[in-house]
XYZ file of C-alpha atoms in Angstrom:
181
model
C 10.890 -45.326 -5.623
C 14.250 -44.979 -7.388
C 13.638 -44.477 -11.103
C 16.261 -44.510 -13.852
C 15.297 -43.008 -17.196
C 17.978 -44.356 -19.502
C 19.022 -42.646 -22.717
C 16.983 -39.521 -22.006
C 18.493 -36.094 -22.600
C 15.170 -34.225 -22.588
C 14.255 -34.822 -18.934
C 10.553 -35.160 -19.803
C 10.008 -38.633 -18.330
C 12.330 -37.951 -15.389
C 10.401 -34.823 -14.438
C 7.018 -36.600 -14.732
C 8.211 -39.104 -12.103
C 9.731 -36.387 -9.917
C 6.379 -34.540 -9.987
C 4.873 -37.680 -8.409
C 7.484 -37.644 -5.623
C 9.906 -40.273 -6.934
C 13.700 -40.157 -6.794
C 14.035 -40.072 -10.574
C 17.249 -39.685 -12.546
C 17.901 -39.443 -16.254
C 21.112 -40.721 -17.814
C 22.434 -39.984 -21.282
C 25.703 -39.338 -23.080
C 24.333 -35.824 -23.718
C 23.623 -33.135 -21.129
C 20.003 -32.710 -20.061
C 17.738 -30.070 -21.594
C 15.761 -29.584 -18.363
C 17.884 -28.927 -15.295
C 17.525 -31.687 -12.737
C 18.902 -34.995 -11.551
C 20.875 -36.126 -14.582
C 23.891 -38.361 -14.982
C 25.866 -37.609 -18.111
C 27.570 -40.841 -19.095
C 27.088 -44.459 -20.104
C 23.960 -45.947 -18.526
C 25.543 -49.412 -18.469
C 27.902 -48.112 -15.760
C 25.027 -47.396 -13.339
C 22.552 -50.231 -13.958
C 23.419 -51.980 -10.678
C 22.879 -49.023 -8.350
C 19.643 -50.139 -6.710
C 17.002 -48.907 -9.156
C 13.395 -50.036 -8.703
C 12.271 -49.036 -12.192
C 14.055 -48.285 -15.446
C 12.443 -46.723 -18.475
C 14.918 -46.895 -21.348
C 14.862 -45.111 -24.683
C 17.780 -46.724 -26.549
C 18.884 -44.900 -29.705
C 16.932 -46.233 -32.666
C 19.296 -45.163 -35.451
C 20.384 -48.727 -36.251
C 17.211 -50.453 -35.021
C 14.141 -48.718 -36.487
C 12.632 -50.327 -39.563
C 12.217 -46.843 -41.044
C 15.940 -47.118 -41.838
C 15.772 -50.651 -43.257
C 17.183 -49.602 -46.636
C 20.528 -48.929 -44.912
C 20.648 -52.107 -42.793
C 22.990 -53.967 -45.153
C 25.596 -51.213 -44.735
C 25.364 -51.066 -40.947
C 25.435 -54.671 -39.757
C 28.154 -54.086 -37.158
C 26.357 -51.055 -35.702
C 23.093 -53.000 -35.683
C 24.635 -55.881 -33.718
C 26.091 -53.402 -31.201
C 22.703 -51.658 -30.860
C 20.938 -54.981 -30.252
C 23.576 -55.967 -27.671
C 22.944 -52.661 -25.886
C 19.168 -53.228 -25.844
C 19.706 -56.782 -24.611
C 21.880 -55.475 -21.756
C 19.092 -53.099 -20.757
C 16.440 -55.831 -20.950
C 18.525 -58.198 -18.823
C 19.405 -55.635 -16.142
C 18.684 -56.781 -12.590
C 16.038 -54.115 -12.082
C 12.586 -55.374 -10.985
C 10.562 -53.216 -13.389
C 11.751 -52.311 -16.880
C 10.184 -50.614 -19.891
C 12.134 -50.370 -23.140
C 10.663 -47.847 -25.583
C 11.461 -47.772 -29.315
C 9.709 -47.341 -32.637
C 8.846 -50.382 -34.736
C 12.247 -52.011 -34.987
C 14.323 -55.138 -35.408
C 14.142 -55.638 -31.651
C 10.841 -57.402 -32.442
C 12.463 -59.953 -34.751
C 15.927 -60.300 -33.223
C 15.117 -60.246 -29.470
C 11.368 -60.465 -28.821
C 8.016 -58.989 -29.771
C 6.887 -55.867 -27.890
C 4.340 -56.255 -25.120
C 2.440 -53.173 -26.242
C 2.221 -50.605 -29.033
C 1.008 -47.115 -28.142
C 0.325 -43.831 -29.963
C 0.475 -40.206 -28.705
C -3.244 -39.735 -29.544
C -4.004 -42.241 -26.768
C -2.495 -39.807 -24.237
C -3.824 -36.389 -25.262
C -1.736 -35.553 -28.342
C -3.469 -35.510 -31.750
C -0.505 -37.089 -33.485
C 0.793 -40.464 -34.559
C 4.135 -41.956 -33.598
C 4.001 -45.731 -33.318
C 5.849 -46.588 -30.120
C 6.607 -50.132 -28.966
C 7.052 -51.054 -25.304
C 8.921 -54.121 -24.072
C 7.936 -54.605 -20.434
C 9.225 -56.528 -17.424
C 7.283 -56.475 -14.152
C 4.972 -53.693 -15.389
C 1.343 -53.642 -16.528
C 0.346 -52.436 -19.969
C 0.019 -48.664 -20.154
C -3.664 -47.660 -20.218
C -4.740 -44.795 -22.499
C -5.532 -41.667 -20.491
C -6.969 -39.206 -23.009
C -7.905 -40.490 -26.461
C -8.148 -37.511 -28.807
C -9.038 -37.082 -32.444
C -6.459 -36.024 -34.965
C -3.864 -38.266 -36.446
C -1.199 -35.887 -37.748
C 2.204 -37.466 -38.301
C 4.317 -34.449 -37.260
C 7.354 -36.536 -36.333
C 7.541 -38.188 -39.752
C 7.142 -34.819 -41.498
C 9.822 -33.060 -39.435
C 11.897 -30.891 -41.778
C 15.550 -31.863 -42.238
C 17.715 -29.904 -39.802
C 20.569 -30.618 -37.375
C 18.169 -31.097 -34.442
C 15.708 -33.348 -36.316
C 16.857 -36.523 -34.545
C 16.447 -34.848 -31.142
C 12.970 -33.573 -31.960
C 11.933 -37.031 -33.148
C 13.256 -38.771 -30.036
C 11.514 -36.728 -27.329
C 8.775 -38.490 -25.364
C 5.351 -36.846 -25.463
C 4.436 -35.317 -22.091
C 1.087 -37.144 -21.974
C 2.860 -40.495 -22.311
C 5.410 -39.497 -19.655
C 2.608 -38.520 -17.244
C 0.797 -41.810 -17.874
C 4.002 -43.733 -17.144
C 4.498 -41.848 -13.872
C 0.859 -42.242 -12.795
C 0.512 -45.914 -13.717
C 3.991 -47.265 -13.058
C 5.103 -44.948 -10.265
């Protein structure tokens, strides 16, 4: 299966699918952190290249409700971010998963199909993650663990904070590859 992991610089989801034998590619404006099949550029330019599955992680900077206090100053950026998400959702790819935190996607486009947490997939942490799905089943928990530490929320301010907060947990990536691959 040809898998596109949109807006992923880390390579975590891409490599989970490759480990299952899929022709998986990540695409991001940034270079990849894990060497592999990565397209550095605008994902909108490659949406029509025969993908079977796309898992997209659009930037949440102007979407996440955690930044709601700044929404009134960033209306233009918010509209552009929603247009980008809409383009991903409407791509002519049979199976699509859009991943984002709790965000205005829910009120401006549509409600998520599922909300997951890292502790459902082997990580004793919280990070509320919404999934908007097309042609895919709900993701089933694989390893419910105790512990509900909110490491992502407590990340210390630093230049790489946004990158650290945006990486997909490996347990979630493995579940995606096993259940959707």
